[in-house]
XYZ file of C-alpha atoms in Angstrom:
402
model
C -41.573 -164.130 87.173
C -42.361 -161.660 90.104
C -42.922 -157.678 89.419
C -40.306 -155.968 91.636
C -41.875 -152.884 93.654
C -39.798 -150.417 92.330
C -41.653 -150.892 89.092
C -45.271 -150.377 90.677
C -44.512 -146.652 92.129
C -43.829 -145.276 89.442
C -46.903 -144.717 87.603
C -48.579 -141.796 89.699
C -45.426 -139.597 90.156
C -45.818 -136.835 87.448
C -49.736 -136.699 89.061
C -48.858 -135.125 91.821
C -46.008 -133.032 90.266
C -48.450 -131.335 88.071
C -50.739 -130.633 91.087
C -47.701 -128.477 93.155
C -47.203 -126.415 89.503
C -50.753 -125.818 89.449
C -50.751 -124.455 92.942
C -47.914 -122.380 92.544
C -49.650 -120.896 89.857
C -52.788 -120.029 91.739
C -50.887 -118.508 94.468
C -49.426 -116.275 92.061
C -52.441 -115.180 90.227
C -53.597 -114.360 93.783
C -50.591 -112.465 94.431
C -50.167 -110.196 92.095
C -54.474 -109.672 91.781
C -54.103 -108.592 95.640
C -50.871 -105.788 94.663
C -52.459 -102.013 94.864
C -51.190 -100.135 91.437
C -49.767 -97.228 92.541
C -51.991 -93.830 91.384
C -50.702 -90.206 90.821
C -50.864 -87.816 93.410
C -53.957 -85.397 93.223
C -52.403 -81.980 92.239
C -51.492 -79.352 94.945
C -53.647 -76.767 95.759
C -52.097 -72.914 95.435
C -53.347 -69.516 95.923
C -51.790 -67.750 92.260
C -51.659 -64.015 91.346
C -52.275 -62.867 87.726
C -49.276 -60.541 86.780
C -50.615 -57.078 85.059
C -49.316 -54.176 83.869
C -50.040 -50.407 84.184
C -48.095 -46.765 85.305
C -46.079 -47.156 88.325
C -45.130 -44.247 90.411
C -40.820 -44.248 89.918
C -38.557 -42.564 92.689
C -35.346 -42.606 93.905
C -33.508 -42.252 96.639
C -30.022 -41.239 97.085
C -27.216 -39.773 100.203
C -25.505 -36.938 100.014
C -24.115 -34.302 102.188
C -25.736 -30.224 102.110
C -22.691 -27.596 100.429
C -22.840 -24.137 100.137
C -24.235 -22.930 97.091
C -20.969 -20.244 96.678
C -17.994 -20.345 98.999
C -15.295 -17.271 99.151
C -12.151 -17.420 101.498
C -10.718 -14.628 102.245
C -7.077 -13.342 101.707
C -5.726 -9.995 102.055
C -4.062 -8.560 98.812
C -2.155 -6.039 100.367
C 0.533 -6.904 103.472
C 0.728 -5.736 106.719
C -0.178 -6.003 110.290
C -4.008 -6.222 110.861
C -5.352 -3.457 113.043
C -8.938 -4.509 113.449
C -10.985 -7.470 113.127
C -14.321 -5.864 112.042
C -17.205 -8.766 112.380
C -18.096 -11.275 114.253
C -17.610 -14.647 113.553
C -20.498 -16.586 113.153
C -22.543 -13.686 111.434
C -24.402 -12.479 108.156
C -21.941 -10.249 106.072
C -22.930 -8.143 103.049
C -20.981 -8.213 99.565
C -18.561 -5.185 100.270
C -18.740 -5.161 104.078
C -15.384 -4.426 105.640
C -13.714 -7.430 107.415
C -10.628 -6.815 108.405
C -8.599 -3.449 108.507
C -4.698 -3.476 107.458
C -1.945 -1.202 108.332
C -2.373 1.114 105.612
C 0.760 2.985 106.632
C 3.440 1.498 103.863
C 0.791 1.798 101.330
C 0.059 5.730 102.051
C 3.319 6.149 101.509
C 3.426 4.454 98.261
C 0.597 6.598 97.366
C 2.942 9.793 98.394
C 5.906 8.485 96.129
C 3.803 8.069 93.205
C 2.178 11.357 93.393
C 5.579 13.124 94.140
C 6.614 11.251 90.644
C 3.457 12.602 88.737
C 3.944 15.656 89.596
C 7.292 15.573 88.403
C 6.809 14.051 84.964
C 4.385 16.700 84.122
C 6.797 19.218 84.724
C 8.968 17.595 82.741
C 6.568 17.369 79.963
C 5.158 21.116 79.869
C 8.976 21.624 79.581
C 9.812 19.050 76.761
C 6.547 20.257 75.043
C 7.652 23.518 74.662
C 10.792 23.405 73.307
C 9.590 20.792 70.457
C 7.164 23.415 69.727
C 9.931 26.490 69.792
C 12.431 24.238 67.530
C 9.263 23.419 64.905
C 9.299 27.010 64.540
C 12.886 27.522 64.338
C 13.923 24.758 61.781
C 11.071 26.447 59.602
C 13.682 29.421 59.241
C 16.589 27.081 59.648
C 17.739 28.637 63.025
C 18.423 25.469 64.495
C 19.022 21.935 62.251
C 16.590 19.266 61.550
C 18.278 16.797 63.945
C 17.767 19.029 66.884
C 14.314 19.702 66.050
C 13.650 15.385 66.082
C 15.604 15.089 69.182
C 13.106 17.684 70.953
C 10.148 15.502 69.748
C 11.851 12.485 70.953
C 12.207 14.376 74.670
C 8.264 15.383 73.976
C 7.297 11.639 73.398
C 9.600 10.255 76.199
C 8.014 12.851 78.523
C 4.645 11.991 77.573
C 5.144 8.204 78.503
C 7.000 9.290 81.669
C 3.299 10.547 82.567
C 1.967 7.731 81.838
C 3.832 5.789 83.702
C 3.822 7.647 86.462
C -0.051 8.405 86.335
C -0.190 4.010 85.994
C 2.311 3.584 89.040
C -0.022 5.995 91.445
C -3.267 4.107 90.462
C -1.530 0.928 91.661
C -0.404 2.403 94.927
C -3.787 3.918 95.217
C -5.458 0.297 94.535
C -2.995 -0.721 97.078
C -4.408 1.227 99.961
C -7.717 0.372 99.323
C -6.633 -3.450 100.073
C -5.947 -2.423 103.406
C -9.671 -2.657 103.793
C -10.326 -6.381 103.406
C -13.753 -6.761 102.512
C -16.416 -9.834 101.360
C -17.017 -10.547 98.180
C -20.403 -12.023 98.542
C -23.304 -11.953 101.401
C -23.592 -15.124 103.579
C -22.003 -16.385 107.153
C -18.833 -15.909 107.966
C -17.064 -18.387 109.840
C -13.872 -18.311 112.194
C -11.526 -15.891 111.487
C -8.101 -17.608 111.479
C -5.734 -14.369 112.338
C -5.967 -12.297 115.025
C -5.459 -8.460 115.414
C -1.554 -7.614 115.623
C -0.943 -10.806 112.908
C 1.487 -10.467 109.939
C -0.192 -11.175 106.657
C 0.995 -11.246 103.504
C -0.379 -10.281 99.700
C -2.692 -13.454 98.751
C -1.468 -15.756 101.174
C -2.026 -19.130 101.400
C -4.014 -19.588 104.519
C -7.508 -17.764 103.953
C -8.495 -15.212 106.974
C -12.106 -16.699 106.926
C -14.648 -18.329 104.665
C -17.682 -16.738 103.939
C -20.639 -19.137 102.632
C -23.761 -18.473 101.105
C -26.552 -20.484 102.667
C -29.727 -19.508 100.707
C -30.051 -21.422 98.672
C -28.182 -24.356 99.195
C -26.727 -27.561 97.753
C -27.291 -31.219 98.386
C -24.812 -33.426 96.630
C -25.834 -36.809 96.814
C -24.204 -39.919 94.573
C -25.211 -42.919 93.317
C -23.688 -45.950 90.876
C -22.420 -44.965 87.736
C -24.854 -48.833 86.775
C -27.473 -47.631 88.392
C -27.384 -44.162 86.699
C -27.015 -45.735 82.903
C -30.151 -48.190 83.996
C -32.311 -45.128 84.535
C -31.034 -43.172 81.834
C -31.697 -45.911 79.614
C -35.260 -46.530 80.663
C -35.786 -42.825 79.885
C -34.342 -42.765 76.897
C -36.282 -45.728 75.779
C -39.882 -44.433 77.042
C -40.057 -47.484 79.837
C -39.807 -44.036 82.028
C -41.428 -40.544 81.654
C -42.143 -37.201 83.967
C -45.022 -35.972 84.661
C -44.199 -32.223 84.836
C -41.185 -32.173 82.574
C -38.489 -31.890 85.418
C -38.250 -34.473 88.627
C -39.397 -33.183 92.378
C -36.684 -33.161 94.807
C -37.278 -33.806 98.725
C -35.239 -33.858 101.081
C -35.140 -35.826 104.579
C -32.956 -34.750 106.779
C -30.026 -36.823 109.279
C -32.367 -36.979 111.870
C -35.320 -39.108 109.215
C -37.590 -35.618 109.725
C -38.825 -34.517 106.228
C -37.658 -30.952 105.095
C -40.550 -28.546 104.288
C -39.264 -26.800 101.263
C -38.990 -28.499 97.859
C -35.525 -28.579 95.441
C -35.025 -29.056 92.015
C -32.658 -31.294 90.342
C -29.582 -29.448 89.027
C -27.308 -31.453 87.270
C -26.576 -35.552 87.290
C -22.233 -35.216 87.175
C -21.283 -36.767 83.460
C -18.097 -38.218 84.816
C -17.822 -41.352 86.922
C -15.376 -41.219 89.921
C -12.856 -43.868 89.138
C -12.170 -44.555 92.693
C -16.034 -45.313 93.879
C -17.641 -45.982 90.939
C -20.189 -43.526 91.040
C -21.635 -40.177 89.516
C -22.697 -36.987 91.715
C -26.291 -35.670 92.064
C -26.712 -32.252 92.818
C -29.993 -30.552 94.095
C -30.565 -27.047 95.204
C -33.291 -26.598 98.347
C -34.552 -22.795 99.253
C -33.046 -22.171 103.156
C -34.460 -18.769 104.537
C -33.800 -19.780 107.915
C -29.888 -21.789 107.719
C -32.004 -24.980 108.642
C -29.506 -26.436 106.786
C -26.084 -26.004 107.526
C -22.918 -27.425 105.045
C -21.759 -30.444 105.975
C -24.667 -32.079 107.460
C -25.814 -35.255 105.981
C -29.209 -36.437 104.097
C -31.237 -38.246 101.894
C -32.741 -36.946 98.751
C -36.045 -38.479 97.136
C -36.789 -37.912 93.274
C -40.278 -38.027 92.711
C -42.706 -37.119 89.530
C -41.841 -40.141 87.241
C -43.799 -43.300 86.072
C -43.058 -46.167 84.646
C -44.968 -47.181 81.711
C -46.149 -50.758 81.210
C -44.746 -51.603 84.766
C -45.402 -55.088 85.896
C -45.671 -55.520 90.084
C -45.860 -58.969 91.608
C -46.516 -59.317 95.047
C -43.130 -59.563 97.270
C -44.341 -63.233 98.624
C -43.836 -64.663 95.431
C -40.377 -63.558 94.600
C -37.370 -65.792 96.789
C -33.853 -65.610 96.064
C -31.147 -68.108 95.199
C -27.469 -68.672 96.717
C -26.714 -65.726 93.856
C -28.773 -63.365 94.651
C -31.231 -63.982 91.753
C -35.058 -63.308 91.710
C -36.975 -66.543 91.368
C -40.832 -67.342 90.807
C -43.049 -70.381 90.418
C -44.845 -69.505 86.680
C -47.974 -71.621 86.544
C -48.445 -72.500 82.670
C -51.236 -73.456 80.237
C -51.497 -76.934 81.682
C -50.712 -75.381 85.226
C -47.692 -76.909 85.247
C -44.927 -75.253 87.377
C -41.943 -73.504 85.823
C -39.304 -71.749 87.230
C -38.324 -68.174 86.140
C -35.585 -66.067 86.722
C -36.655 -62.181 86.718
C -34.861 -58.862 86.642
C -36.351 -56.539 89.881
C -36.371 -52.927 89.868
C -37.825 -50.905 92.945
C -40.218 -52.180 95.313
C -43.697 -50.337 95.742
C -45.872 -51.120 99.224
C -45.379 -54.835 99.505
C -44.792 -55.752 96.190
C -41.727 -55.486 93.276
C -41.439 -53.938 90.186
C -40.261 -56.896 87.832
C -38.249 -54.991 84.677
C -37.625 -58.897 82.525
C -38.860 -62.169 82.946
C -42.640 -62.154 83.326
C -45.678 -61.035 80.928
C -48.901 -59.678 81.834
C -51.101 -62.055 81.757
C -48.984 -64.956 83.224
C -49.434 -66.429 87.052
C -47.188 -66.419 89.622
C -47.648 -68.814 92.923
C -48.146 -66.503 95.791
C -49.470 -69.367 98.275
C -48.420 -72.599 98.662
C -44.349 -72.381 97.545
C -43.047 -74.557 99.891
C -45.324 -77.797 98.295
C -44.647 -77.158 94.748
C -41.343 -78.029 92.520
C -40.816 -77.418 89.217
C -43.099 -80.026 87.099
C -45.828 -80.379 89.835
C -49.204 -79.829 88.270
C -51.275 -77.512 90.989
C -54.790 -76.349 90.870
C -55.293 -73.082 91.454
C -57.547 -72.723 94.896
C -61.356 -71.067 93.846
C -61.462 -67.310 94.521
C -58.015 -67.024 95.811
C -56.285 -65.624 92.237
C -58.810 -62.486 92.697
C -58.102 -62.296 96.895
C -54.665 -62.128 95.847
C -54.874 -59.290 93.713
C -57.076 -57.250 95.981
C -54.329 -58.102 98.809
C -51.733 -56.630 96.380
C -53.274 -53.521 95.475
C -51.575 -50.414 97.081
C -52.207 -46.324 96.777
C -49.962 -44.273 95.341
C -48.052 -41.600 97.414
C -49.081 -38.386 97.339
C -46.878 -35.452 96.520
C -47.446 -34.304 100.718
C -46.166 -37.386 101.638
């Protein structure tokens, strides 16, 4: 019988099958020897700061407006029609200087009545104290009774207070004349007089005939937040803050940013907040020999003479800010790894901050290279920079003259 064809070609087929596998298999081997594994990037280079700590020069600054150190308006105690206007407005008075001059005609007259009336009542009483002595005597030898004898020393004592009276009533009237001489209670400048000779004025009237200020010294009330008072009353109290002389130096620059030559003292920080701003008032008192300053006129006040103790300053450069408001920094740790860290600043000193929480001495802050580092990035700290960094930093403290 013949072998069909069919039959024959079969034999080699699972040859050349295993040869494709095999290839496939090479090509694959190839494949994956000729893939790149990826490697880790090299770490970035920054410039870093070392944070340290030491006494930091503390001041403050605050706005305020200059006010008279004593303030007196002026009202007449006495009516009448003013006569004379008796300084000039504008000027230096003296404590008891005459001002203004009133009519003193209805109070001479007064003056008249109650003298008139004096005189009278002591007539009265020579005459009332003689007959209570004459009826002493007589009731002795029973000439006249015992009643009339008490109702003479009743007319005695009534007559006795009459004088008084009347003696009270002139020294009133008398009192009363001498208001017709207005006069200042205190030296300083006098301002605009608000009545003018031939006005009607009554006894303490509302509307004051002028204001007389004293100018030397004078005050500058300033104000600042009832927070920010409690933060620095706090740091004191806790010994973060200290002064160097016992009590803070007080300068003062004036509306036009020129520095006033004289230096105050600090007179009282208000105890009570205002409940409509929020804030406490500051008040500082300045020597003015020559009315440089003038009430109403704004300007700054600086408080100087306190340090902080510890204080930790970072350059400016390495603080940014969030969409809050809050002080970031890129910490470089142990491993220097990044870490983010939020921080409390205080003032700033030259070009760098005072951080109050959040760092230590010791730790290190990126000052170069923010903008290629995120938190987790491993960095190595560029050779020599950490030390340029600090030298960069360094500032002088201000001088008291400054």
């Amino acid at each position: 019988m013949t072998k069909t064809s069919g039959t024959s070609d079969a034999g080699p087929r699972p040859v050349w099958i295993l040869q494709v596998a095999l290839l496939a298999l090479t090509l694959a081997a190839c494949t994956q020897e000729s893939t790149p594994v990826p490697e880790d990037p090299p770490p970035v280079e920054v410039v870093a700061y070392t944070v340290e700590s030491g006494q930091v020069p503390v001041s403050s600054e605050l706005t305020g407006r200059v006010v008279a150190a004593v303030t007196a308006e002026i009202r007449p105690q006495a009516g009448g029609i003013v006569r004379k206007r008796l300084f000039t407005e504008g000027s230096e008075v003296e404590a008891g200087q005459v001002l203004y001059e009133i009519d003193p005609t209805s109070s001479q007259t007064s003056v008249r009545d109650a003298e008139a009336t004096l005189s009278s009542a002591k007539v009265a009483l020579a005459s009332a104290r003689a007959k209570a002595v004459r009826y002493r005597e007589l009731v002795d030898i029973e000439a006249v009774s015992q009643e009339s004898a008490e109702e003479a020393e009743a007319a005695y004592q009534q007559a006795v207070s009459a004088v008084d009276s009347a003696e009270a009533n002139l020294e009133a009237a008398r009192l009363s004349l001498s208001y017709a001489n207005v006069t200042s209670p205190i030296s300083g400048r006098i301002g605009r007089s608000s009545v003018s000779e031939g006005a009607l004025v009554t006894a303490n009237q509302t509307t004051a005939l002028a204001t007389v200020q004293q100018l030397n010294p004078i005050y500058l009330d300033a104000t600042q937040s009832a927070t920010e008072f409690l933060r620095i009353r706090q740091q004191f109290e806790q010994g973060k803050v200290k002064l160097e002389n016992g009590r803070p130096v007080v300068r003062l620059i004036k509306d036009d940013g020129s520095r006033y030559d004289s230096v105050g003292t600090l007179e009282l920080a208000d105890a009570i907040v205002d409940e409509t701003t929020g804030t406490v008032t500051v008040r500082s008192l300045f020597p003015n020999p020559n009315n440089e300053l003038i009430p109403g006129m704004y300007g700054r006040i600086r408080l100087e003479g306190a340090v902080m103790q510890n204080a930790l300053l970072v350059p400016q450069v390495a603080i940014s800010r969030d969409v809050k408001g809050n002080a970031l920094a890129y910490v470089i740790d142990d491993n220097n790894t990044i870490k983010e860290r939020t921080l409390t600043t205080g003032q700033t000193l030259g070009d760098q901050w005072v951080v109050e929480s959040g760092l230590q001495a010791g730790e290190r802050v990126v000052v170069e290279g923010l903008q290629k580092v995120r938190v987790g990035s491993v960095v190595r700290i560029a050779k020599g920079t950490e030390e340029a960094a600090a030298s960069s930093s360094e500032i002088s403290t201000p001088s008291a003259a400054e």
